[in-house]
Structures are given as structure tokens and as C-alpha cells.
Tab-separated table of C-alpha atoms and ligand atoms in Angstrom:
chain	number	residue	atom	x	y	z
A	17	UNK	CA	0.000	0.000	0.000
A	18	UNK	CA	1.227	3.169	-0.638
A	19	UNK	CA	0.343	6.468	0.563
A	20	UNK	CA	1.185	10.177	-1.343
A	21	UNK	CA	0.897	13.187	0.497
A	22	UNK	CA	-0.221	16.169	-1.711
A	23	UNK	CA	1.530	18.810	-0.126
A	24	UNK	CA	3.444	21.865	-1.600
A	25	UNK	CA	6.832	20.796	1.094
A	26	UNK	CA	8.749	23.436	0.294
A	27	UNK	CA	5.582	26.066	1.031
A	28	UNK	CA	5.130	23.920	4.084
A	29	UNK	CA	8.406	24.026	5.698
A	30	UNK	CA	8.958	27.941	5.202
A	31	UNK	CA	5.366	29.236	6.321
A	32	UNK	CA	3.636	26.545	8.442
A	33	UNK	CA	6.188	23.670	10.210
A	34	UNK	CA	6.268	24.819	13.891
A	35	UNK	CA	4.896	28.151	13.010
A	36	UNK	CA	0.857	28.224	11.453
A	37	UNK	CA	-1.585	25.484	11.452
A	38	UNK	CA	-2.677	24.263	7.906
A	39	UNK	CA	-6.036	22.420	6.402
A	40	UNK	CA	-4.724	20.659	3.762
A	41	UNK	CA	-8.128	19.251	2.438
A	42	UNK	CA	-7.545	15.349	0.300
A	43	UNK	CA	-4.154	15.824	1.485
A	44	UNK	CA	-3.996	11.591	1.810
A	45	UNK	CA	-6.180	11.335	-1.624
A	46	UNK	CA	-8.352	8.188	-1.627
A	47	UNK	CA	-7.963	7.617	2.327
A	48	UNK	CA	-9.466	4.527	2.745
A	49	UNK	CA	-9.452	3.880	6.963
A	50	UNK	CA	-5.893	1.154	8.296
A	51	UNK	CA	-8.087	0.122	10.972
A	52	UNK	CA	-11.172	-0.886	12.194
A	53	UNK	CA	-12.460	0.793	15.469
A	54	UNK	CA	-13.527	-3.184	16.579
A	55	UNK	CA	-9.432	-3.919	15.896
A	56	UNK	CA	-8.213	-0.598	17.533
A	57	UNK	CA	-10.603	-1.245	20.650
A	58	UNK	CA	-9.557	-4.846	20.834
A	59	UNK	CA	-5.589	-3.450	21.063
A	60	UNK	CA	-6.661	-1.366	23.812
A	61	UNK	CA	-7.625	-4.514	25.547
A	62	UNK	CA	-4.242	-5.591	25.909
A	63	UNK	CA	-2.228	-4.764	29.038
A	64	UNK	CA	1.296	-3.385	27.227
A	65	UNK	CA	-1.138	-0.893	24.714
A	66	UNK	CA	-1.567	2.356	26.670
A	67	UNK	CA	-5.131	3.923	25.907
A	68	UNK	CA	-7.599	5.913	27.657
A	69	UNK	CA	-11.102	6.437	27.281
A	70	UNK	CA	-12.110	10.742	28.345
A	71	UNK	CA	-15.955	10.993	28.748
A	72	UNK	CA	-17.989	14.277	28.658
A	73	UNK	CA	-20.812	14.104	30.918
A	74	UNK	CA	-22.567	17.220	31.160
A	75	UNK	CA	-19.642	19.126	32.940
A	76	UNK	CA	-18.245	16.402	34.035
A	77	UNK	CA	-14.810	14.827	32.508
A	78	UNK	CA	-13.708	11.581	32.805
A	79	UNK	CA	-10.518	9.410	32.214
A	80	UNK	CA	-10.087	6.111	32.402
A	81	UNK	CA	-7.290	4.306	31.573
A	82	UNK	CA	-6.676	0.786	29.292
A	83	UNK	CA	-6.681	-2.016	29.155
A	84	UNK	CA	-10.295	-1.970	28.965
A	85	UNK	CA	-12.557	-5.280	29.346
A	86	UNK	CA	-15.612	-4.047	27.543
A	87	UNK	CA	-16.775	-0.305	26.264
A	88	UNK	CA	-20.652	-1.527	26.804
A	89	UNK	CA	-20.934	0.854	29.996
A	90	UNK	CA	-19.589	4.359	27.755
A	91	UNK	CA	-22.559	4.568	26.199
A	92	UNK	CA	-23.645	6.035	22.189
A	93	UNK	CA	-21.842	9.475	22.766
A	94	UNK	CA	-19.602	11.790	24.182
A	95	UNK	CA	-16.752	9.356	24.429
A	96	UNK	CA	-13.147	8.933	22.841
A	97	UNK	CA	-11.188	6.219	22.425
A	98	UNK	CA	-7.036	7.264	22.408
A	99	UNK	CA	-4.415	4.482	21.487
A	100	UNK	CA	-1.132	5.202	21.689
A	101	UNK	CA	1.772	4.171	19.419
A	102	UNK	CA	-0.122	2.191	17.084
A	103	UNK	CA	2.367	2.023	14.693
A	104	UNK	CA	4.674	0.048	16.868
A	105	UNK	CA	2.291	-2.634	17.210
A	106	UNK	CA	0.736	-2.761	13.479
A	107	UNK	CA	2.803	-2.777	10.415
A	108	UNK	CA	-0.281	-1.338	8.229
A	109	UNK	CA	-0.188	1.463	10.544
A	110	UNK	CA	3.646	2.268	10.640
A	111	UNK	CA	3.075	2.728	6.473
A	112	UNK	CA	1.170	5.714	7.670
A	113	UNK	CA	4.819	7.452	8.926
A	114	UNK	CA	6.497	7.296	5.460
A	115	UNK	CA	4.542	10.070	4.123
A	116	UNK	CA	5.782	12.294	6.638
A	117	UNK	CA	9.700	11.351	5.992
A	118	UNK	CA	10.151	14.507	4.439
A	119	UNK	CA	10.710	15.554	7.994
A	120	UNK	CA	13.722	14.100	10.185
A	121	UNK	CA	13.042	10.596	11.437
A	122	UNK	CA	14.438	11.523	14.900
A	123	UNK	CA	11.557	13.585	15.532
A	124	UNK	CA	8.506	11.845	14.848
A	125	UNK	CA	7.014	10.231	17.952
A	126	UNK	CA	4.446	8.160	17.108
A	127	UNK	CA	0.836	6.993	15.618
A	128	UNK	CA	-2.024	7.887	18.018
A	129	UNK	CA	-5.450	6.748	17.095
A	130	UNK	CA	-8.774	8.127	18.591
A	131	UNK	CA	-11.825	6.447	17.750
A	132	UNK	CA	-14.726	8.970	19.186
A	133	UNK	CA	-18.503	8.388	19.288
A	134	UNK	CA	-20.751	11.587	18.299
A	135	UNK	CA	-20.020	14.186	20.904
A	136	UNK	CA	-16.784	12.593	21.714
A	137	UNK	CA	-14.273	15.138	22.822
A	138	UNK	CA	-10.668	15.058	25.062
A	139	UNK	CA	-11.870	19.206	25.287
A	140	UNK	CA	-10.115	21.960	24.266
A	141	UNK	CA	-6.498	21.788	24.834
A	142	UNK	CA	-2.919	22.620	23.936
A	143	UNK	CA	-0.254	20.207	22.891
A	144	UNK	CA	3.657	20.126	23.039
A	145	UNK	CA	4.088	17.936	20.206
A	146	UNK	CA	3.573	19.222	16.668
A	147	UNK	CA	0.987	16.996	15.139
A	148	UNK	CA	-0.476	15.779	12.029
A	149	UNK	CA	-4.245	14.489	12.552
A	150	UNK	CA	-5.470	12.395	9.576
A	151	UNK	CA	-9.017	12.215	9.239
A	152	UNK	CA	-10.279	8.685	8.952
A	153	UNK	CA	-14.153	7.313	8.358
A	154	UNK	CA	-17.092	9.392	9.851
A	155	UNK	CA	-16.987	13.275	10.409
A	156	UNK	CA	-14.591	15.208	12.807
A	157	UNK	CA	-15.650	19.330	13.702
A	158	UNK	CA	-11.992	20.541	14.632
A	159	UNK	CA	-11.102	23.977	15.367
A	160	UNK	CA	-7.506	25.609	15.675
A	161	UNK	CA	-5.949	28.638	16.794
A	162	UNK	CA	-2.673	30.725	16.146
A	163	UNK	CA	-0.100	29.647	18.560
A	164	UNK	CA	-0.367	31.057	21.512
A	165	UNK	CA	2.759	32.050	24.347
A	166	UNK	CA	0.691	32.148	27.481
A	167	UNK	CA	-2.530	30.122	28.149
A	168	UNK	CA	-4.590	29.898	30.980
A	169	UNK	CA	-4.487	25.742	31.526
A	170	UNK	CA	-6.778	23.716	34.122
A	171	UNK	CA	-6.900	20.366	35.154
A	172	UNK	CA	-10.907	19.343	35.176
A	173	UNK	CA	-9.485	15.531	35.896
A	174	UNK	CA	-6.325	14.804	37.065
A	175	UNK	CA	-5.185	13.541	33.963
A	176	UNK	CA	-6.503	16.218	31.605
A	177	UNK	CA	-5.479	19.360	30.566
A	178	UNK	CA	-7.614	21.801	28.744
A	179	UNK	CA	-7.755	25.520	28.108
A	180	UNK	CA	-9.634	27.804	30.748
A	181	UNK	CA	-10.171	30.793	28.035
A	182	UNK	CA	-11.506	30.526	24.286
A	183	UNK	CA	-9.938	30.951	21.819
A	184	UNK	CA	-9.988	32.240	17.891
A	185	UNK	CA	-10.268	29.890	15.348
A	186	UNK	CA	-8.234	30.636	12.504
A	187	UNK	CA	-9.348	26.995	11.431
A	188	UNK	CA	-12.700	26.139	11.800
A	189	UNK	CA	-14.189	22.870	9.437
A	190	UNK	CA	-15.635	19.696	9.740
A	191	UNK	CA	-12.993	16.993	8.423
A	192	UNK	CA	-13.451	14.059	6.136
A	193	UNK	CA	-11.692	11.090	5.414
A	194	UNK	CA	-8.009	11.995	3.902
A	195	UNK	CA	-7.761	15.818	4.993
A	196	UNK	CA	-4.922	16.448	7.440
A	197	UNK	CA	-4.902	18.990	10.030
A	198	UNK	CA	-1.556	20.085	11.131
A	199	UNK	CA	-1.550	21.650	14.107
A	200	UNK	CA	1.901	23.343	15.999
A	201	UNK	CA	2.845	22.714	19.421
A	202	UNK	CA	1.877	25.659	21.436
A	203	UNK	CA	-1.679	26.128	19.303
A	204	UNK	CA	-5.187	25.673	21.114
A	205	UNK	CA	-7.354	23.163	18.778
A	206	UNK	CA	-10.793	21.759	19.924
A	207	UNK	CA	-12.041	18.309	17.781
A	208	UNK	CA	-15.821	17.024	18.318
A	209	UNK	CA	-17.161	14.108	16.886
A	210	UNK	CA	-20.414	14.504	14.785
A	211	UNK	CA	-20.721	10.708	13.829
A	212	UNK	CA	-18.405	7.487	14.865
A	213	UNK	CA	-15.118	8.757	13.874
A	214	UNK	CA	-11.614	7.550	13.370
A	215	UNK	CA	-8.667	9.886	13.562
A	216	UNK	CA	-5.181	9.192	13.289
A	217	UNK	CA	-2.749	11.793	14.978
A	218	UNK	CA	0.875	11.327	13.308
A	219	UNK	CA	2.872	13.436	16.508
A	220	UNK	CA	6.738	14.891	16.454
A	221	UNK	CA	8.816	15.010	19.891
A	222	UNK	CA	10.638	18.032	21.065
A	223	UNK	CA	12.665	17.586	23.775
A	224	UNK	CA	12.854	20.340	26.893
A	225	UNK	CA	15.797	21.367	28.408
A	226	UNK	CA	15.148	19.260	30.982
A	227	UNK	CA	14.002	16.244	29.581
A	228	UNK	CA	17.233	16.466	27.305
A	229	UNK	CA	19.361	16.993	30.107
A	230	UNK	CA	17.665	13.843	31.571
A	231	UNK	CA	18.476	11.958	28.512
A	232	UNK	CA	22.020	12.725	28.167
A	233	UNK	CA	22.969	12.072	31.897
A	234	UNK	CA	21.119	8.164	31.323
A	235	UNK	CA	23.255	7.853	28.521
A	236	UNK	CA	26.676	9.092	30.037
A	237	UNK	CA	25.477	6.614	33.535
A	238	UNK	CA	24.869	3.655	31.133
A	239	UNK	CA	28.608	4.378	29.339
A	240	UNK	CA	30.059	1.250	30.598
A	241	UNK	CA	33.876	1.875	31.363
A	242	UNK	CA	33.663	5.844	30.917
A	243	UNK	CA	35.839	7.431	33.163
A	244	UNK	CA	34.671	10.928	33.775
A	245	UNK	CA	36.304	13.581	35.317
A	246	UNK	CA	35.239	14.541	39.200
A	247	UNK	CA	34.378	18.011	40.605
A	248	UNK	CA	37.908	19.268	42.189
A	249	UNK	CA	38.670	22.360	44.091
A	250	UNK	CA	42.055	22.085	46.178
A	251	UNK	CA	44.617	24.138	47.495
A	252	UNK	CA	41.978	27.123	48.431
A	253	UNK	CA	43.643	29.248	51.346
A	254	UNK	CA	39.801	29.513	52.868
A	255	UNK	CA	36.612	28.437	51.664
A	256	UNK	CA	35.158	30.757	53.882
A	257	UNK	CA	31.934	30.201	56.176
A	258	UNK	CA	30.860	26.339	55.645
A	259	UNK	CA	27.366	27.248	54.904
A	260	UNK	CA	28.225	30.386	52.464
A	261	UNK	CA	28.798	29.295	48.955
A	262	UNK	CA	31.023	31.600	47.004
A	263	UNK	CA	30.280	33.324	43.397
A	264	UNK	CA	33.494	31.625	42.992
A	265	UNK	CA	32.493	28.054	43.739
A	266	UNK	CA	29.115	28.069	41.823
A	267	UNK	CA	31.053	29.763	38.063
A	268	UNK	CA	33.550	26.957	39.626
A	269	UNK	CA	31.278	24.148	39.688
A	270	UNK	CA	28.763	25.776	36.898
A	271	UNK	CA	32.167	25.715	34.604
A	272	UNK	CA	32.792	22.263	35.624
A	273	UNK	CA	29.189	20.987	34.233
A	274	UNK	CA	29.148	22.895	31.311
A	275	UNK	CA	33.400	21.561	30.454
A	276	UNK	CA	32.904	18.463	31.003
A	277	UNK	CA	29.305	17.722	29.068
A	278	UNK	CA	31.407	19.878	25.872
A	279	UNK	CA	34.249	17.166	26.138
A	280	UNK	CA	31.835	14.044	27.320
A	281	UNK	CA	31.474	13.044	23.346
A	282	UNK	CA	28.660	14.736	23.021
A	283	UNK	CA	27.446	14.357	19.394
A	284	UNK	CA	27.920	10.479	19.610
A	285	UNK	CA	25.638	11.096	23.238
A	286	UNK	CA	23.345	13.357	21.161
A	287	UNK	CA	23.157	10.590	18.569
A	288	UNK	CA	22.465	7.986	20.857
A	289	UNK	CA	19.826	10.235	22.359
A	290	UNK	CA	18.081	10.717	18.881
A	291	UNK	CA	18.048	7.042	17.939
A	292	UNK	CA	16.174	5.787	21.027
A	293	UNK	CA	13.064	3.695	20.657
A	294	UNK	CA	10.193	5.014	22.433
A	295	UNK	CA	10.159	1.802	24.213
A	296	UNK	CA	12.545	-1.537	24.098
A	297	UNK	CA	12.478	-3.374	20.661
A	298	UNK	CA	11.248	-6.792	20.795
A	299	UNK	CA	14.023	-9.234	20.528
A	300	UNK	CA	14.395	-12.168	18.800
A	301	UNK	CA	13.886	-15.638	20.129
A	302	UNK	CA	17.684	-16.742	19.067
A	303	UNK	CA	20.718	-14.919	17.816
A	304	UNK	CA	22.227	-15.594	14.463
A	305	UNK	CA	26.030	-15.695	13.702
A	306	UNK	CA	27.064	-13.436	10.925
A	307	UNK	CA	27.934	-16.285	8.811
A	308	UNK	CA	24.364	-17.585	8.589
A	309	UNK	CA	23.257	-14.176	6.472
A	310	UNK	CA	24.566	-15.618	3.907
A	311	UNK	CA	21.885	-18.595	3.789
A	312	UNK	CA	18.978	-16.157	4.557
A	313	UNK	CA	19.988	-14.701	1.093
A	314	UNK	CA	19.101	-18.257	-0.032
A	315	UNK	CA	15.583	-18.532	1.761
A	316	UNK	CA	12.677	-16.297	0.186
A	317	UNK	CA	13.169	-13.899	3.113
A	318	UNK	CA	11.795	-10.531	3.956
A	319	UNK	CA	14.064	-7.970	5.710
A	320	UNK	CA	11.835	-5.707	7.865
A	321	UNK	CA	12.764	-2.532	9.955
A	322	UNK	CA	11.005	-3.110	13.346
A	323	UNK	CA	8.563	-1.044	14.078
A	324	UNK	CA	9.645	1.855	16.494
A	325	UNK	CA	13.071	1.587	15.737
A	326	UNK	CA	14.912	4.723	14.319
A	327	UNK	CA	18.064	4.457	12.781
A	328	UNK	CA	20.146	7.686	11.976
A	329	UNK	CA	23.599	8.231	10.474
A	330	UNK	CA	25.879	11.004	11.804
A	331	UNK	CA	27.155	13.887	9.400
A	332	UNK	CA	30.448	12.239	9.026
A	333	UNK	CA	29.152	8.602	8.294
A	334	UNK	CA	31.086	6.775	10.612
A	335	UNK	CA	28.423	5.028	13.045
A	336	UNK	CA	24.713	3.869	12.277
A	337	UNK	CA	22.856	4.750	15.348
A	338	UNK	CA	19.996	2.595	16.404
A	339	UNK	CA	17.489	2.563	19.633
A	340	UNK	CA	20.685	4.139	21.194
A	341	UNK	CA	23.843	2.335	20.593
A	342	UNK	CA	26.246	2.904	17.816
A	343	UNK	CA	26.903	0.427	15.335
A	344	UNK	CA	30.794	1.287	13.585
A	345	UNK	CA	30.490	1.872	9.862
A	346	UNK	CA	33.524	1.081	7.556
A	347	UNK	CA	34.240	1.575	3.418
A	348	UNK	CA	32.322	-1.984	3.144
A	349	UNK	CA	29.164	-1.781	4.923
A	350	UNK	CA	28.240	1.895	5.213
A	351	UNK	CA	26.575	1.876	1.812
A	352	UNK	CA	23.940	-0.767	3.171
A	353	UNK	CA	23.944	1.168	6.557
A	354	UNK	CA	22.380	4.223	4.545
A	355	UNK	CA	20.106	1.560	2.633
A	356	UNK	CA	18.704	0.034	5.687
A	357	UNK	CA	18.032	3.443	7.085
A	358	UNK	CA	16.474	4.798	4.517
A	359	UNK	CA	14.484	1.758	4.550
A	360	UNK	CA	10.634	1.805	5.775
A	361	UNK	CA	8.602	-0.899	4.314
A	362	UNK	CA	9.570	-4.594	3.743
A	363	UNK	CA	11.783	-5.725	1.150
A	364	UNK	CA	13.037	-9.175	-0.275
A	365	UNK	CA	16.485	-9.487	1.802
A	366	UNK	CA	18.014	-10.290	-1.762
A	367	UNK	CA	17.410	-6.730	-2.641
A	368	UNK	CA	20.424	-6.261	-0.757
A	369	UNK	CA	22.493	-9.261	-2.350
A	370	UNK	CA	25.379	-7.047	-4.216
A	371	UNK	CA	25.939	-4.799	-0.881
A	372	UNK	CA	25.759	-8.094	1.642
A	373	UNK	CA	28.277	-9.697	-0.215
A	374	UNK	CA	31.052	-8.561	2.829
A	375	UNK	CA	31.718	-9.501	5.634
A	376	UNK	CA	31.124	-6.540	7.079
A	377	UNK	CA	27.686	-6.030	5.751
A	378	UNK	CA	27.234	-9.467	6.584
A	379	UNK	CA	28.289	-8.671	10.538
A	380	UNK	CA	26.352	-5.386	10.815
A	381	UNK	CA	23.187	-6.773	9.464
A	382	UNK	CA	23.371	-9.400	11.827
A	383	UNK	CA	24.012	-7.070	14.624
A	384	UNK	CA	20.982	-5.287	13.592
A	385	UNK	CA	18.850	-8.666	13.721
A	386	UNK	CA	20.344	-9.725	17.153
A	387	UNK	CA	19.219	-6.297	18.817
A	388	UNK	CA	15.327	-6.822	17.236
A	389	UNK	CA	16.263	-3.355	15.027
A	390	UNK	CA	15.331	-5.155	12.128
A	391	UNK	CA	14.063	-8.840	11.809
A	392	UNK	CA	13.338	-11.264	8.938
A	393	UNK	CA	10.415	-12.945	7.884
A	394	UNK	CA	9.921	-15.605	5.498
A	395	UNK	CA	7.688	-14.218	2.282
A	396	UNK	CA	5.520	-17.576	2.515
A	397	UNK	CA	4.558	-16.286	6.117
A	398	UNK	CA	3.662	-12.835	4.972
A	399	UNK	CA	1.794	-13.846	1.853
A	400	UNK	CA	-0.079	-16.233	4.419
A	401	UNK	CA	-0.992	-13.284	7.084
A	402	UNK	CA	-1.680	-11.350	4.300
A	403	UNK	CA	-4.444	-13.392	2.935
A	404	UNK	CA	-5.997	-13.610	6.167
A	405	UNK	CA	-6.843	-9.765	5.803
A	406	UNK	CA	-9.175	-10.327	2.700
B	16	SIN	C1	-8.390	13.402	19.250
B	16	SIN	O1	-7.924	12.595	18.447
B	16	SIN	O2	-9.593	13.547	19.410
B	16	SIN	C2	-7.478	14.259	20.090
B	16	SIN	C3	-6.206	14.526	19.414
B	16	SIN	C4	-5.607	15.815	19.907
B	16	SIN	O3	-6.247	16.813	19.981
B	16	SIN	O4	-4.414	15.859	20.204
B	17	CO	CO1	-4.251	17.744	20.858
């Protein structure tokens, strides 16, 4: 299946990409929905899936949280369904994400799907995330405002946030299968449901300062062997009054953090950062040796990225960089390095004959099979599960 976004990208990028929110009306052409709302409510039945249900009951607003047993007590309206991360648990859904490669792989978070009944509503709200929402079957009423610096915020459940004030709508239409609402971090929107609707909300990560900060400091802890420098001040005549901490000490200590992060390695940290999975890839049952790639070649196998895994290249080519580790690139293997991460959909592993034909290629494929980054499957099995959909 394959999806084309119409979409002047260049007009995009300058005026609207974290800046304006857009309409772009048929902007999948000939949506046809990727789920059912029976298979996206049967996901949210499973204990690893994280999905809420937020009700609107006259002024009321509930949350409850998956997995759910049964939806027969919610009712015929004012409900919605949210499913997190689809895409990491269905393959058809993970297709949805290659439209959107024309931005940086590193920053897309993930596929969430809401499934609302008429009336259904999570309120109107603000979001950090920069988002594209894809309208699927039945008929969405969204509204969006310019982005906004200061907003009043309130918490009518403990695990909802909405907006206090109103707000402008510089986008105000009812949505219909294949129009895409983009919608900035930072801008107030507002979605109803008028019928049983499906809507698919492709969302892009920005880290804070803080959570970045977070992130780096896990990845310097997990450095096994690292040896980093310690926080030093001798041969002071007086530090003065024990409890009185110097201008001196803090630029001291406040040069220390900010030396030793600049010589910690901290574009291969940064990389590592970029390339983690939202959560831990599955793994596969048993590793393989580098020497058996060579008879996959032979078997009708299909070479699959897993789903949630990112892998990224760094601007001098010399690692591939996948659910945070490095994996060293040489003159043999980085051409198939670049080929696997540009890689989205499945492809016969004998697409890749000519560049597996080192060892090297051989051992960083397999590398990227042990760690569950990608995994193979044989073509007779997919042709099978794929006639099960029809
Ligand atoms: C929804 O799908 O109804 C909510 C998505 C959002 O506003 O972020
Ligand atoms: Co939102």
C-alpha cells in the first residue's frame, strides 16, 4: 500500500512547520481507513497498549485508563477512544509514517489513534508535540488557533489538561476522510465528533531542556567503562563560612558541568539520544552468527525494519545509530547502513544481495537482527498473514 501526500513541502516548511496550522483538504487522496475501530478497541484490551477512554458528561470529565474489558458501559456518545503508538504494534499502521519522511526521522514520535462516538471530545487543549491528525471514516468538527505564548491551563481531571479561556479559530471545518490537520505545538485546537469517527494523529517530539538533560545524563550513567572527570577544588587558602557558597564556587562548579558535558562526546551522546526507541524493541527468540546471512539470502526472506526503531547516520558517516547504541560503519558496509536506514517498508532481503556480499555487511546486518532493530520474515509467512486480511 502506498500512501502520497499532496503537499506543496517546500511552502510547508517555510510558512507553516512549527509556526501556522494548515487544512490541507484530500491531502492523503483516496484515504481509505488502516483500521477498524472493533481492531483498535480490541488493542486497547491488551495490558502493554496504553489507551484511555475521556468521557464528557454534562460538565463532568472523565478518564479512564486501558486495558479496557468491555466499552458496553460508555454509552452512544460523548466518548473517545485514544491508542497510543499504534504504529509500533501494526505494520499497516507504521506505512502511515512514510509520508511524513520529508521531515527528520528523529523527531517523529508516534501513531495515536482516537476512535470517538458523536459528541466525543478530550476538550479543548494545547499540545507540546507538533501533530499531524489524519481524518479517517465518519466526520470530525476541529477547530484551531494561532499559537499562543501564554494560556490559561486547568486540570478538570487529574489527567486532563484543557484551556480555561476561548480561543480564535483561525481553522474552523468539519474533516473528512483523507484531509490532514496540522496543528503546531503551542496552538489551542478543539475536535468534536459529529458521527463514529476515526482519527489518526501522526505526533513529532521536542525535547525540553530538561528532559534532554535527563536523557544525556542516562546515557553518560549507562557508558560502561567511561571514566569521567570529578568536581575538584584544592589548594583554596579559605573556603570561607561552611554554609556560604562563594560566586566563585558556583562559576567553579557551573564551569565544571558545562566543560565536562562539551568534552563528554557529546554528538555520539546526542546521537544515541536521537536514535532511542520510544520503548525496548522486541528481541528475537535466538541470535544468528554473521555467517548464517549468507543462507537467509538463499531462503525467500523478507528484511523488515522493526517497528519503532529509528536508525540515523551522523554527518560524518562513521556510526549507524539505532534505539541508542552505535553500530561502527567502515568503506564496506556503510553503503547498506544508509540503505537500511532509509528503509521503511519490507523488502526481499536479496534486494540487498550485491551490498551483503562482505563480511562486514554481513556482521552489521546481523548485529541489527540480534538487537530486534530489524528482523526477517519468510515471504511464505507474509503472503499467508496477508491473505488472512481479505
Ligand atoms: C483526538 O484525536 O480527538 C485528540 C487529538 C488531539 O487533539 O491531540
Ligand atoms: Co491535541
Amino acid at each position: 500500500m502506498s500512501l502520497t501526500l499532496t503537499l506543496d513541502r517546500a511552502k510547508f516548511l517555510s510558512q507553516y512547520w512549527q509556526q501556522k496550522p494548515l487544512l490541507i483538504k484530500a491531502g492523503l487522496a483516496n484515504f481509505s481507513d488502516l483500521i477498524e475501530p472493533e481492531i483498535l478497541a480490541g488493542l486497547a484490551q491488551e495490558a502493554e497498549v496504553d489507551s484511555r477512554v475521556i468521557e464528557h458528561r454534562g460538565d463532568q470529565w472523565l478518564v479512564s485508563h486501558g486495558p479496557f474489558a468491555s466499552y458496553d458501559d460508555f454509552g452512544d456518545s460523548d466518548w473517545t477512544l485514544l491508542v497510543q503508538s499504534v504504529n509500533e504494534w501494526m505494520p499497516e499502521i507504521h506505512a502511515l509514517l512514510e509520508p511524513f519522511r520529508f521531515l527528520p526521522d528523529w523527531r517523529l514520535d508516534d501513531v495515536m489513534i482516537s476512535f470517538a462516538v458523536p459528541g466525543g471530545s478530550v476538550g479543548p487543549h494545547l499540545d507540546q508535540y507538533d501533530v499531524f491528525i489524519i481524518q479517517g471514516e465518519g466526520q470530525r468538527h476541529w477547530q484551531v488557533g494561532e499559537r499562543v505564548t501564554e494560556a490559561n491551563e486547568f486540570r478538570p481531571h487529574a489527567d486532563l489538561k484543557q484551556l480555561q479561556d476561548s480561543f480564535e479559530p483561525v481553522i474552523d471545518a468539519v474533516l473528512e476522510a483523507g484531509d490532514i490537520l496540522y496543528i503546531p505545538a503551542g496552538c489551542p485546537h478543539h475536535g468534536v465528533a459529529l458521527e463514529p469517527s476515526l482519527n489518526y494523529s501522526v505526533g513529532f517530539r521536542a525535547a525540553n531542556t530538561a528532559e534532554l538533560t535527563s536523557q544525556v545524563a542516562d546515557m553518560l550513567l549507562a557508558a560502561e567503562g567511561a571514566n569521567y572527570p570529578r568536581y575538584r577544588d584544592p589548594q583554596q587558602a579559605d573556603y570561607g563560612q561552611p554554609y556560604q557558597v562563594s560566586t566563585e564556587q558556583l562559576a567553579q562548579l557551573r564551569e565544571f558541568l558545562l566543560h565536562s558535558i562539551a568534552n563528554a562526546d557529546l554528538d555520539n551522546v546526542l546521537m544515541q539520544v536521537m536514535s532511542q526507541s520510544k520503548r525496548p524493541l522486541p528481541q528475537p527468540d535466538f541470535a544468528l552468527q554473521w555467517q548464517d546471512i549468507a543462507d537467509c539470502l538463499d531462503a525467500d526472506m523478507l528484511l523488515c525494519r522493526t517497528a519503532g526503531a529509528r536508525l540515523l547516520i551522523d554527518p560524518q558517516q562513521q556510526n549507524l545509530y539505532a534505539s541508542g547504541d552505535p553500530y561502527p560503519l567502515t568503506t564496506a558496509n556503510r553503503q547498506l547502513a544508509i540503505s537500511l536506514a532509509s528503509q521503511w517498508q519490507e523488502l526481499p532481503l536479496q534486494h540487498y544481495a550485491d551490498q551483503l556480499s562482505h563480511a562486514d555487511s554481513q556482521q552489521l546486518l546481523c548485529h541489527l537482527l540480534n538487537d530486534g532493530v530489524m528482523h526477517l520474515v519468510s515471504e511464505a509467512a507474509a503472503n499467508a498473514a496477508a491473505d488472512d486480511d481479505y
